[in-house]
Coordinates of C-alpha atoms in Angstrom, one line a residue:
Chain V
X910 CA 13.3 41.5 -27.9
X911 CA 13.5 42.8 -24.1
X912 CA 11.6 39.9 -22.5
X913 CA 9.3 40.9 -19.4
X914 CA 9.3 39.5 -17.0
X915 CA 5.4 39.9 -16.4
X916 CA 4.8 38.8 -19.6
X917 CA 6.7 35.1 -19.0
X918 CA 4.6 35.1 -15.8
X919 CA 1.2 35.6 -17.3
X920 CA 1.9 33.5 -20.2
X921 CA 2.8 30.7 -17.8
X922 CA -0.3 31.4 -16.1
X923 CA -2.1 31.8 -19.0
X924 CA -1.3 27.9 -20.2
X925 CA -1.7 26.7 -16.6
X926 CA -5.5 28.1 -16.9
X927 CA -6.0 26.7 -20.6
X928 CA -4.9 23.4 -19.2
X929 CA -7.5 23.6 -16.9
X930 CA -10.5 24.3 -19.7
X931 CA -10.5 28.1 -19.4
X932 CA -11.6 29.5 -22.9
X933 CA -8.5 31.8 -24.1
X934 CA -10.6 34.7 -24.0
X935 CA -12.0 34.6 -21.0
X936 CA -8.5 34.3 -19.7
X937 CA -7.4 37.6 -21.7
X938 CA -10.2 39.1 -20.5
X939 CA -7.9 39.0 -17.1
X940 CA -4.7 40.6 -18.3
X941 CA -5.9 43.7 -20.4
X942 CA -2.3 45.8 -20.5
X943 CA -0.6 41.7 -22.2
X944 CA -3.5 40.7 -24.2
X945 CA -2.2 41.7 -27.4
X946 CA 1.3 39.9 -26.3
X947 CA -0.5 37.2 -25.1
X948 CA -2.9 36.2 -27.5
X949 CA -0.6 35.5 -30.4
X950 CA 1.2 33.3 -28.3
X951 CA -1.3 31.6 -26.8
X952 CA -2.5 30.7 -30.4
X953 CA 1.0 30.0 -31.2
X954 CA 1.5 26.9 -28.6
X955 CA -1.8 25.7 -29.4
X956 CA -1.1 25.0 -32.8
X957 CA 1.2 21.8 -30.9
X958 CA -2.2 19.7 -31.9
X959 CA -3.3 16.9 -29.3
X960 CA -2.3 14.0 -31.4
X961 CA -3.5 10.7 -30.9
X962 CA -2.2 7.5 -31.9
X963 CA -5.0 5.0 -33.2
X964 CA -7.6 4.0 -30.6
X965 CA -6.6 0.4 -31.7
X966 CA -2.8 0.3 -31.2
X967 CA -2.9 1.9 -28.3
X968 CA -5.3 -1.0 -27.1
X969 CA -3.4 -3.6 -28.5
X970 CA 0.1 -2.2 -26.9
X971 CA -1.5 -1.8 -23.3
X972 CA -3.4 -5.5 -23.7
X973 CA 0.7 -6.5 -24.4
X974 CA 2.7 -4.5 -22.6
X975 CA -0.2 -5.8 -19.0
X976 CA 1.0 -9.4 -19.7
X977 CA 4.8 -7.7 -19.3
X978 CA 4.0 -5.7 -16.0
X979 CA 2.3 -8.7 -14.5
X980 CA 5.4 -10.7 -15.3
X981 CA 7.6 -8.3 -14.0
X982 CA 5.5 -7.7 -11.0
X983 CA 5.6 -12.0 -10.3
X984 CA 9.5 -11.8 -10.6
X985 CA 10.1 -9.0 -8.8
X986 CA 8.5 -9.3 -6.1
X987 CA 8.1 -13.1 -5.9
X988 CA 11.8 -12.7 -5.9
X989 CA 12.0 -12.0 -2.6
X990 CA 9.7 -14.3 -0.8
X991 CA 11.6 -17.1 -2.8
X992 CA 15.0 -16.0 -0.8
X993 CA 13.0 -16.0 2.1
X994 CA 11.3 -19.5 1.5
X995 CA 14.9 -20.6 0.8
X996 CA 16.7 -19.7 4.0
X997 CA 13.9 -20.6 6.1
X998 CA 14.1 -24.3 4.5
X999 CA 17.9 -24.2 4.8
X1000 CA 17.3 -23.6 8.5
X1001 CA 14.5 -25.9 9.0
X1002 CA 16.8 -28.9 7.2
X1003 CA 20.0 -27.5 9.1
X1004 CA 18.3 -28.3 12.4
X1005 CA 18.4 -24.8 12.2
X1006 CA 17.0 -22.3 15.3
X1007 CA 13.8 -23.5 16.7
X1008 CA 13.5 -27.1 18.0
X1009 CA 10.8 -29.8 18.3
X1010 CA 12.1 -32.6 20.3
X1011 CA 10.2 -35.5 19.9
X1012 CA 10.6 -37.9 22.5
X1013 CA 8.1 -40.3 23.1
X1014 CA 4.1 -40.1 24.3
X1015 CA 1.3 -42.7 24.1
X1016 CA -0.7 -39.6 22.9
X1017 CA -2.4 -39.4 19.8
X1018 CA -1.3 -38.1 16.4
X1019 CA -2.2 -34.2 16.3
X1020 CA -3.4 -31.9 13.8
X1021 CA -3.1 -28.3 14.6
X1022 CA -4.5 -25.4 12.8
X1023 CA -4.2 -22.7 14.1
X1024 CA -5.3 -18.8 13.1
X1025 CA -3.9 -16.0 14.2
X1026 CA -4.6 -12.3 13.0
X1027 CA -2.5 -9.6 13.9
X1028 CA -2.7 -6.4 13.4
X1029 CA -2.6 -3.4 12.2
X1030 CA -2.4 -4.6 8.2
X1031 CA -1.5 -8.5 8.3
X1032 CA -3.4 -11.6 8.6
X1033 CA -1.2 -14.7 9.4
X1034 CA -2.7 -17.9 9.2
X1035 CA -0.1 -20.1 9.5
X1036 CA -1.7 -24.2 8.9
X1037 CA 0.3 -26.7 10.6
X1038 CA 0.1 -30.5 9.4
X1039 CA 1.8 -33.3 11.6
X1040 CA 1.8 -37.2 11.1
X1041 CA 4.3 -40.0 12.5
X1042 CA 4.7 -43.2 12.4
X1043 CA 7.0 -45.2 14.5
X1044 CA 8.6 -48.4 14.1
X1045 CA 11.5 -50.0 15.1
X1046 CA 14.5 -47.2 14.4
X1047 CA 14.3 -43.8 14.3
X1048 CA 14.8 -41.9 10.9
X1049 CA 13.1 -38.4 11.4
X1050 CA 12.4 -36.7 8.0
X1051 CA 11.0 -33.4 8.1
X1052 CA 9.7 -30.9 5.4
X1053 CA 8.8 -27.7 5.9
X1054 CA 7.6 -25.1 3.3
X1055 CA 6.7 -22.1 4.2
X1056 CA 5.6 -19.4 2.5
X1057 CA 5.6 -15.6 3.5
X1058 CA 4.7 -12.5 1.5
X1059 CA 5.2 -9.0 2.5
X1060 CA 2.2 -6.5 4.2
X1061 CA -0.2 -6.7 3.9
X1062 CA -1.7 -10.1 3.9
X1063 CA 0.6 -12.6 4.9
X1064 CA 0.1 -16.3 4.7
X1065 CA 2.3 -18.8 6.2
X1066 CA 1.8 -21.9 5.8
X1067 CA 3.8 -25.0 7.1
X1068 CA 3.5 -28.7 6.7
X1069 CA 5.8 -31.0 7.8
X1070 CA 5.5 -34.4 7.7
X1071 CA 8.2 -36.3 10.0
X1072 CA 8.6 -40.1 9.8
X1073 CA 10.3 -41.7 12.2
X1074 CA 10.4 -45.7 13.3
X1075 CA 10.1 -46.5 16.6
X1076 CA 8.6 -50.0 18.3
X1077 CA 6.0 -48.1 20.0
X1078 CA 3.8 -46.8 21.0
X1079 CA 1.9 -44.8 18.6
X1080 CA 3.6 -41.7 17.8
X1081 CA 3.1 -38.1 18.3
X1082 CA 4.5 -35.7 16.0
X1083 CA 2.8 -32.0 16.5
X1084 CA 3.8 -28.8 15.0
X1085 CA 2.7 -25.2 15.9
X1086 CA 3.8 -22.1 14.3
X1087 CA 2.1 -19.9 15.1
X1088 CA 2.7 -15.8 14.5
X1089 CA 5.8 -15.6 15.8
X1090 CA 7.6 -18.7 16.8
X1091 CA 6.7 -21.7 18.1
X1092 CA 8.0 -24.9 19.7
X1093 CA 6.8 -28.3 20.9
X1094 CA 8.0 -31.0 23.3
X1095 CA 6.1 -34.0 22.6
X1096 CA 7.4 -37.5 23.3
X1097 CA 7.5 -40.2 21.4
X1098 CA 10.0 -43.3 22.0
X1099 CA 12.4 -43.7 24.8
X1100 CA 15.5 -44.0 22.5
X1101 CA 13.9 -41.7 19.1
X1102 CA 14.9 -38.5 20.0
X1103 CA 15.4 -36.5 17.0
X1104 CA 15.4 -32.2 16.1
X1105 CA 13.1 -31.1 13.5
X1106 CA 11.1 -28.5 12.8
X1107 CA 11.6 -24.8 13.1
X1108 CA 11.1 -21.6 15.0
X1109 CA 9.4 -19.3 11.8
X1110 CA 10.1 -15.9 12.3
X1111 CA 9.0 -13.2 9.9
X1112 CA 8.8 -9.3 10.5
X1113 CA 5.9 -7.6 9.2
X1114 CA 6.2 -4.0 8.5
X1115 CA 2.6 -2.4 8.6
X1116 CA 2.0 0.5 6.0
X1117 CA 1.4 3.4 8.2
X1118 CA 0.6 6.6 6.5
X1119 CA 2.2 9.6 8.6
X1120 CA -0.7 11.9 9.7
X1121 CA 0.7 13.8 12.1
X1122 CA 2.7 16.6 11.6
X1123 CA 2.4 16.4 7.7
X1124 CA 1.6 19.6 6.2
X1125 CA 0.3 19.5 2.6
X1126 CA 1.2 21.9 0.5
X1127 CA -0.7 22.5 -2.9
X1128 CA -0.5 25.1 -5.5
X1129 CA -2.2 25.5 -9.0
X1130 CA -5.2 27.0 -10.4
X1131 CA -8.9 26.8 -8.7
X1132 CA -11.2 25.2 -11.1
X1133 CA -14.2 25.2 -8.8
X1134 CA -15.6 26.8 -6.0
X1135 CA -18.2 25.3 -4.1
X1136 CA -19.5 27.0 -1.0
X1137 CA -16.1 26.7 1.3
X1138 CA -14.4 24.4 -0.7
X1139 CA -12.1 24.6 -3.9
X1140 CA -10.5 22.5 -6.0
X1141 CA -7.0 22.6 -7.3
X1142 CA -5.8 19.5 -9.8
X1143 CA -9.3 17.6 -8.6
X1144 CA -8.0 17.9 -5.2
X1145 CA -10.6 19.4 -2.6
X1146 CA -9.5 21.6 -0.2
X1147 CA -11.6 23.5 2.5
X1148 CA -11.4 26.9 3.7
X1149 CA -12.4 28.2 7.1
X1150 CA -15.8 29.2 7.6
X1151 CA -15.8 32.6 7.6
X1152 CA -12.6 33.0 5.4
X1153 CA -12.4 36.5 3.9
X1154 CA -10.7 34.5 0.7
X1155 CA -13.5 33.6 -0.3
X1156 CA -15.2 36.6 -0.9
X1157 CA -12.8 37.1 -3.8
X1158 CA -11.6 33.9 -4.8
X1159 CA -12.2 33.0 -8.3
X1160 CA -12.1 29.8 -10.8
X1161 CA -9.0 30.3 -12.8
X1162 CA -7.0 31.6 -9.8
X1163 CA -3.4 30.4 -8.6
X1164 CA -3.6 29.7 -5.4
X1165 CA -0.7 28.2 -2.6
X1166 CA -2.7 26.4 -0.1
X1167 CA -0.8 25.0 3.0
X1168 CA -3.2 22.3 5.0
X1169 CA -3.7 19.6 7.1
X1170 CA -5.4 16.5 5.8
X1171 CA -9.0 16.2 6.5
X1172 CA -11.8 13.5 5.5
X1173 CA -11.9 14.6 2.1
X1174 CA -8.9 16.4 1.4
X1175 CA -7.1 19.3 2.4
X1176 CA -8.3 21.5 5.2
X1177 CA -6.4 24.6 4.8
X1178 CA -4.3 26.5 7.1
X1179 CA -2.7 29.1 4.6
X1180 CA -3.9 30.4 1.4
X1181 CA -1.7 32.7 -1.1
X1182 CA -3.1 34.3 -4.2
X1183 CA 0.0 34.0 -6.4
X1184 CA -1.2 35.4 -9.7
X1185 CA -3.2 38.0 -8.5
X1186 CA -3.0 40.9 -5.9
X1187 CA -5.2 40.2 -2.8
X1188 CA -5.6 41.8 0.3
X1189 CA -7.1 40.9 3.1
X1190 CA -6.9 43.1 6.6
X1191 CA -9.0 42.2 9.6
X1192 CA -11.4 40.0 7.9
X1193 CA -11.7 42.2 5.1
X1194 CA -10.9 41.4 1.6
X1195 CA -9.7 43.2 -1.5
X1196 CA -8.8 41.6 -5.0
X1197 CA -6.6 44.2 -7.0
X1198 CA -6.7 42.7 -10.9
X1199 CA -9.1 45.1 -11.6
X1200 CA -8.1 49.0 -12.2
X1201 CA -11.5 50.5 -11.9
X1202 CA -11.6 49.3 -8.4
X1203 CA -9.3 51.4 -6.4
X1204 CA -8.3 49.7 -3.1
X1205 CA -10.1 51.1 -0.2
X1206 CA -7.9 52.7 2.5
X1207 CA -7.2 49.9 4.7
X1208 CA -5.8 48.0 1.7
X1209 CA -3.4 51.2 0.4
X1210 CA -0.8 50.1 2.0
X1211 CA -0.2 47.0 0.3
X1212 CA -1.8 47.6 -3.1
X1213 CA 1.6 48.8 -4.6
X1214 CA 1.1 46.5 -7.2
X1215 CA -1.8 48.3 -8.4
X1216 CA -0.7 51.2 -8.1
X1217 CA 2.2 50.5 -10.5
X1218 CA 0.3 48.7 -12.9
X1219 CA -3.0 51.4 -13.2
X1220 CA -1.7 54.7 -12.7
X1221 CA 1.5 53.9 -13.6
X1222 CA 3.4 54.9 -10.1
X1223 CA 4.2 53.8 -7.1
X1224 CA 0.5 55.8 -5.6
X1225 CA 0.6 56.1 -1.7
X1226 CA 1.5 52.5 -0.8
X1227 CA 5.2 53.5 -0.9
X1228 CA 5.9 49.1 -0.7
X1229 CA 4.8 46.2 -2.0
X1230 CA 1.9 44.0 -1.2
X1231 CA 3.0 42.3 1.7
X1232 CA -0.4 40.9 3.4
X1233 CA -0.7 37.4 4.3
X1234 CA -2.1 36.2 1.0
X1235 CA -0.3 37.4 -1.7
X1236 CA 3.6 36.9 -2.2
X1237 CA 4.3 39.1 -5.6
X1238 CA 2.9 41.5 -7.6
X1239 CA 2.6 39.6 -10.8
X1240 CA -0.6 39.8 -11.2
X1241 CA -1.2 41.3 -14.7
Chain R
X227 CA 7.5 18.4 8.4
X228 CA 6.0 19.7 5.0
X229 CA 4.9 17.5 1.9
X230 CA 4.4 18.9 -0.9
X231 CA 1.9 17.9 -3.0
X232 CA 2.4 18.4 -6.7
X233 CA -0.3 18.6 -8.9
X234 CA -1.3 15.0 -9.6
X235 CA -4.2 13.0 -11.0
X236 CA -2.3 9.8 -9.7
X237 CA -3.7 6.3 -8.6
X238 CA -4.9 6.7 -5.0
X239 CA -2.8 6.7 -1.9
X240 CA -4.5 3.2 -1.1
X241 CA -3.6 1.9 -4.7
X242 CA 0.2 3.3 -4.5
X243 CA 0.5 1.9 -1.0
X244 CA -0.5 -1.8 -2.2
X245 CA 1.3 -1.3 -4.8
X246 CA 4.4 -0.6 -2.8
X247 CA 3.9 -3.9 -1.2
X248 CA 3.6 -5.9 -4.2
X249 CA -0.2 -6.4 -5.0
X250 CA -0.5 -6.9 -8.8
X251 CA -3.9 -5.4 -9.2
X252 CA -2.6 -2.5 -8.1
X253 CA 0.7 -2.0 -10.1
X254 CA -1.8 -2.9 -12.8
X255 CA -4.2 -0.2 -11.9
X256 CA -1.8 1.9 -12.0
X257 CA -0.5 1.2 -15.6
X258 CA -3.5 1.4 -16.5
X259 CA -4.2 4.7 -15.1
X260 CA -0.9 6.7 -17.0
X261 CA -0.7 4.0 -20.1
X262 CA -2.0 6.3 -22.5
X263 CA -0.6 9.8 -22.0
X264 CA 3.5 8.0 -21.6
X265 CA 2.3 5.5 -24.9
X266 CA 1.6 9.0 -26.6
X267 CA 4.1 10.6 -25.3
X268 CA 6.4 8.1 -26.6
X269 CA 4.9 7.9 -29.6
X270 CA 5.1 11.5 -30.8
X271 CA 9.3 11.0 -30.1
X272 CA 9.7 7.8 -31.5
X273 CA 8.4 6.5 -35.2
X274 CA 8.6 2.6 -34.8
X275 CA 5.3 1.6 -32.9
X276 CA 7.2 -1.7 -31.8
X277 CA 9.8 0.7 -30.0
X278 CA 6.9 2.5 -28.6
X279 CA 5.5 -0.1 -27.2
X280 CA 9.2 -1.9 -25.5
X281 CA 9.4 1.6 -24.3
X282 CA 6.3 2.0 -22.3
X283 CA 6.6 -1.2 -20.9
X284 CA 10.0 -0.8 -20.0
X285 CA 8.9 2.6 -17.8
X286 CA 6.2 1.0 -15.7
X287 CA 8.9 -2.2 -15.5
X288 CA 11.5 -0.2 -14.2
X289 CA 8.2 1.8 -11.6
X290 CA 8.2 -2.1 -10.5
X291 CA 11.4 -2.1 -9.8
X292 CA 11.7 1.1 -7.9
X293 CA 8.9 0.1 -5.9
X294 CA 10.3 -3.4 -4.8
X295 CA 13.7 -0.8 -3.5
X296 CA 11.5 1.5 -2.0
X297 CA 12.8 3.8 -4.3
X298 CA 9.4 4.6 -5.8
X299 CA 7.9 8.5 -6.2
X300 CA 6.5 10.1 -2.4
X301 CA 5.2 12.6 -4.1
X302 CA 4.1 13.3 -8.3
X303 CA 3.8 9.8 -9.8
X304 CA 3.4 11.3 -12.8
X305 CA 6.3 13.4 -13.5
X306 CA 8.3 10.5 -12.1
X307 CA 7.0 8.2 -14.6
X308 CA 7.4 10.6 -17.5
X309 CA 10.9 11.1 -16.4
X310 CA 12.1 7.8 -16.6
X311 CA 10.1 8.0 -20.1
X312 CA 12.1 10.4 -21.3
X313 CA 14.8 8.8 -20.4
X314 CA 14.2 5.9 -22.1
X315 CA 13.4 7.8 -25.3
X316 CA 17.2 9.6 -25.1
X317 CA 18.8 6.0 -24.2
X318 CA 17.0 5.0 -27.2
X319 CA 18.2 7.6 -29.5
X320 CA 21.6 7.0 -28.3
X321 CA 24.0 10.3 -28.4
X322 CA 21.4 12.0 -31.1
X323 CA 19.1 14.3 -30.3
X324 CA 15.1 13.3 -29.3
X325 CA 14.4 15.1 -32.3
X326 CA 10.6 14.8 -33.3
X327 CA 10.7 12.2 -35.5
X328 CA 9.2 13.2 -39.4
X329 CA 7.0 9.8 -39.5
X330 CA 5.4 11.0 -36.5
X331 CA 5.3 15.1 -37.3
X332 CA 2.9 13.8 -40.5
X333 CA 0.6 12.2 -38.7
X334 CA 0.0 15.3 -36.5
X335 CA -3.1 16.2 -38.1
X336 CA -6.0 18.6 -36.6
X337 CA -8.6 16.5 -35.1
X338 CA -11.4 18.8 -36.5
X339 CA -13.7 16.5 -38.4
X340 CA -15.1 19.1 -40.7
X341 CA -16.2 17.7 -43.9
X342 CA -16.7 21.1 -45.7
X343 CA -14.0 21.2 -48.5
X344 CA -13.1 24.5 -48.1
X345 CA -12.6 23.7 -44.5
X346 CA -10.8 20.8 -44.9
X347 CA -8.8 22.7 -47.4
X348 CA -7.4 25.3 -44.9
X349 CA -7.0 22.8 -42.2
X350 CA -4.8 20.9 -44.6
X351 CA -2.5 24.0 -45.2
X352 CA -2.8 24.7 -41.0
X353 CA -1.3 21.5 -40.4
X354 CA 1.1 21.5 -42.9
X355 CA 2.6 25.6 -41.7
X356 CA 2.2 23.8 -38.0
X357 CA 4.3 20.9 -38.8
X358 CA 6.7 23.1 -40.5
X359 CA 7.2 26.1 -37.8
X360 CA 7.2 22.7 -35.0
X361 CA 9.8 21.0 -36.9
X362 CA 12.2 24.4 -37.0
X363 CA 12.2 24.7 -33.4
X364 CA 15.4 23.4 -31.2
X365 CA 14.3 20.1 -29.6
X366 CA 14.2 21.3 -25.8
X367 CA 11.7 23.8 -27.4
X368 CA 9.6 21.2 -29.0
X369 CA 9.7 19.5 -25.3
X370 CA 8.5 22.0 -23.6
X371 CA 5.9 22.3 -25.8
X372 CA 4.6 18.8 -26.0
X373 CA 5.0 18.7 -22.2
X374 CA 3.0 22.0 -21.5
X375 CA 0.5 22.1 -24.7
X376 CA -0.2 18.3 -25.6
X377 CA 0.5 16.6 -22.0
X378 CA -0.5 19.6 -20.1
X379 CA 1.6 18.9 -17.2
X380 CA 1.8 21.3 -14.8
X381 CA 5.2 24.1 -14.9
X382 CA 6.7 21.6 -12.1
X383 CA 6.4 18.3 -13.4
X384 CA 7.7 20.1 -16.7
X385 CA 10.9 20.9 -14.7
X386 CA 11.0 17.8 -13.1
X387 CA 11.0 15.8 -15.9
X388 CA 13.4 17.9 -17.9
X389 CA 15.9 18.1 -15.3
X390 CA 15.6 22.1 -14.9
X391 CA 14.2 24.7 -12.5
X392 CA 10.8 25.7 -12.4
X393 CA 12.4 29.3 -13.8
X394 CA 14.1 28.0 -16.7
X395 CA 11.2 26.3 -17.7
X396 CA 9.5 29.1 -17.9
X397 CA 11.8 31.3 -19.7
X398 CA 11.9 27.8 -22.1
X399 CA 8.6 28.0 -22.7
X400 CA 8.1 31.5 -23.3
X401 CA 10.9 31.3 -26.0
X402 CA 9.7 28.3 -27.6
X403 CA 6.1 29.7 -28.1
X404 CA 7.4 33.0 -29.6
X405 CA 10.1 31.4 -31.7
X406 CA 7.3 29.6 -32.9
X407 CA 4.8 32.5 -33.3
X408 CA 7.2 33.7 -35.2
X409 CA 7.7 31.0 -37.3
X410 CA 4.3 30.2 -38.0
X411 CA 3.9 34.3 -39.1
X412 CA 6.5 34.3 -41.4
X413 CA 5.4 30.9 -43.7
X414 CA 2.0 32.4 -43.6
X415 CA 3.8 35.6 -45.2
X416 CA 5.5 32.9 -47.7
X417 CA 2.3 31.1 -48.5
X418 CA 0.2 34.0 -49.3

């Protein structure tokens, strides 16, 4: 069998529209010269029945397969932060980059929370918890366990809790971390002097979607037109005011929308009719599927299309259907 | 720069992006949003349910995976995830062909719930010729099929996921569903 070309094309077309919930014969209603290809076909592939497996297994394997996803999500991506956690501690016990040199105060112990927020996506609140005691020697034992996850909420949180013996007086032993790095210089005995406690540094990589110079492109079949806007695969997409598409756009078409992004979807810049001849000249617009409508003059020149396809020639447009919404001439 | 968008009912851009960074609740939103057409999809190539069900998991284990590398879909979640999918199911017949399984080709039953007899009757011997003509098809044919007919994916997420261009696809498809109008018109000569 000679396969057409025009026939593959409207068959494809033809599923992409049942897909969407067009009734088969509303769609043959379309292609009147491939109905009687078509139909069979159509018929043929929708004997592939939509099979179900049992409400209740399929249940039963999500409810399982969950408790695997959330497993794999916690190892993952826990993963990391543990490497992390486990360098920083290595630092911190290596007397590693920052420094707190405690060398002697008559101040106070000190607690110091602070909370910091930074921005665009990530909250750090690093908590900082600091106690000493000094006696005779000094033995300075630190601990710090930090804790950082990834954008965007990050916590960090550090204790430490030095010890260190000293005769007196009564020790100070702060800590701050805060988003950055930190450092402190307290004093504590004139012969303690003793490194602990690090500089935390963590980079934070905001999610930043790209606005700017991102142009969408979309393509499939309209399945509803409300006033300006369409929607193609659920996604809305807004046509200019005074479009001339819209005078002939119709549910079912395929369309090739090129757009910016806009407040509730797509705001389009292009439109292209790809299953159907349109042409639109000056603000005026002409939809060719239909071979009792002749195209008016200022349309001839790119209706070739229809001119093949209803009086089987090549009629005056001497070309094809180059206009700025239509890219073939498939459109039985 | 130009993005193209393919046609995709996926999770939100929100629910991808905290996903991206780890948030359970949205990896889990998200395997909850395309559980049931790749657990179907599965099913209908593979008989053993418990295989089924390693498989699916395994896809959104290894969407984890590619998320934590950054290697994650921009663009159609979907066809990604039924790509690695089918994957999985070709790993899992080794060297054979996906073949549709028979197990699975007998539970493919009409879901009309007519209860007249004579109804029931015909639907019976429908089912049956359907089965049949489906089961003499080559098994890129029967793909296509199940792809465009029963998962309804759109022409480009069909070649995505089969590893071809959008063209072959569609000369694919066009010979699969007149190999099997054919089919189907011949044991309805044999059965009357």
């Amino acid at each position: 069998m000679a396969v057409r070309d025009d026939v593959i094309e409207a068959l494809n077309t033809c599923i992409d529209r049942l897909n969407s919930g067009e009734p088969v014969e509303r769609i043959l209603s379309e292609y009147p010269a491939l109905a009687n290809d078509l139909r069979p076909m159509l018929e043929a592939g929708r004997v592939f029945p939509r099979v179900r497996a049992p409400a209740a297994e399929v249940s039963a394997a999500a409810l399982a397969g969950e408790a695997v996803v959330r497993a794999a999500v916690g190892q993952v991506f826990s993963a990391g932060i543990s490497w992390v956690t486990w360098l920083i501690v290595a630092l911190v016990i290596g007397g590693g980059i920052g420094i707190v040199v405690i060398v002697g105060t008559n101040r106070p112990p000190e607690v110091i929370l602070p909370t910091e927020t930074a921005t665009p996506t990530q909250t750090v609140s690093p908590s900082a918890t600091a106690t000493a005691t000094q006696t005779a020697t000094s033995s300075p034992t630190a601990t710090a366990t930090p804790t950082a996850s990834a954008s965007p909420t990050e916590t960090v949180s550090v204790v430490s809790s030095p010890t260190a013996e000293a005769a007196s007086p009564t020790p100070a032993t702060p800590l701050l971390l805060p988003i950055i790095s930190a450092s402190a210089t307290p004093t504590v005995a004139p012969s303690a002097t003793f490194t602990l406690a690090p500089t935390l540094t963590h980079t934070v990589t905001p999610v930043v979607t790209p606005v700017g110079g991102v142009r969408f492109v979309i393509e499939g079949p309209v399945s509803a037109i409300d006033g300006r806007s369409i929607r193609i695969y659920d996604i809305a997409v807004t046509l200019g005011e005074n479009d001339p598409a819209l005078t002939v756009i119709r549910v079912g078409d395929i369309v090739r929308v090129e757009g910016d992004r806009g407040e509730t979807g797509i705001v389009a810049v292009t439109i292209v009719f790809v299953n159907v001849t349109v042409v639109i000249v000056d603000g005026l617009a002409w939809r060719g599927d239909d071979c009792a409508l002749a195209p008016p003059d200022w349309a001839q020149s790119a209706a070739g299309a229809w001119f093949t396809r209803c009086t089987g020639g090549g009629g005056s447009s001497g070309g094809g259907n180059n206009n700025n919404n239509d890219d073939d001439d498939d459109d039985d | 720069m130009i993005l193209l968008v393919l046609p995709d009912v996926t999770a939100d851009e929100d629910t991808l992006s905290r996903a991206r960074a780890g948030d359970e609740e949205a990896i889990v939103a998200i395997y909850h949003h395309y559980f049931d057409p790749v657990y179907q999809f599965c099913r209908l190539r593979v008989g053993d349910t418990h295989a089924v069900q390693d498989l699916t998991s395994e896809v959104f284990v290894r969407f984890i995976r590619a998320l934590k590398k950054d290697k994650a879909p921009h663009t159609s979640l979907r066809a990604w995830i039924f790509r690695v999918a089918r994957n999985l199911i070709y790993d899992h017949y080794g060297r054979r062909e996906a073949e549709l399984p028979e197990s699975t080709l007998e539970q493919w039953v009409s879901t009309d719930m007519s209860t007249d007899p004579e109804t029931e009757a015909l639907r019976r011997i429908q089912s049956a010729r359907a089965r049949r003509a489906i089961a003499m098809l080559a098994p890129a044919q029967q793909e296509v099929l199940l792809l465009r007919f029963d998962q309804q994916l759109s022409l480009q997420e069909t070649a995505d996921i089969m590893d071809k261009q959008v063209n072959a696809i569609k000369a694919l498809q066009f010979r699969a569903v007149n190999t099997l109008r054919q089919i189907l018109a011949e044991l309805e000569t044999e059965d009357s």
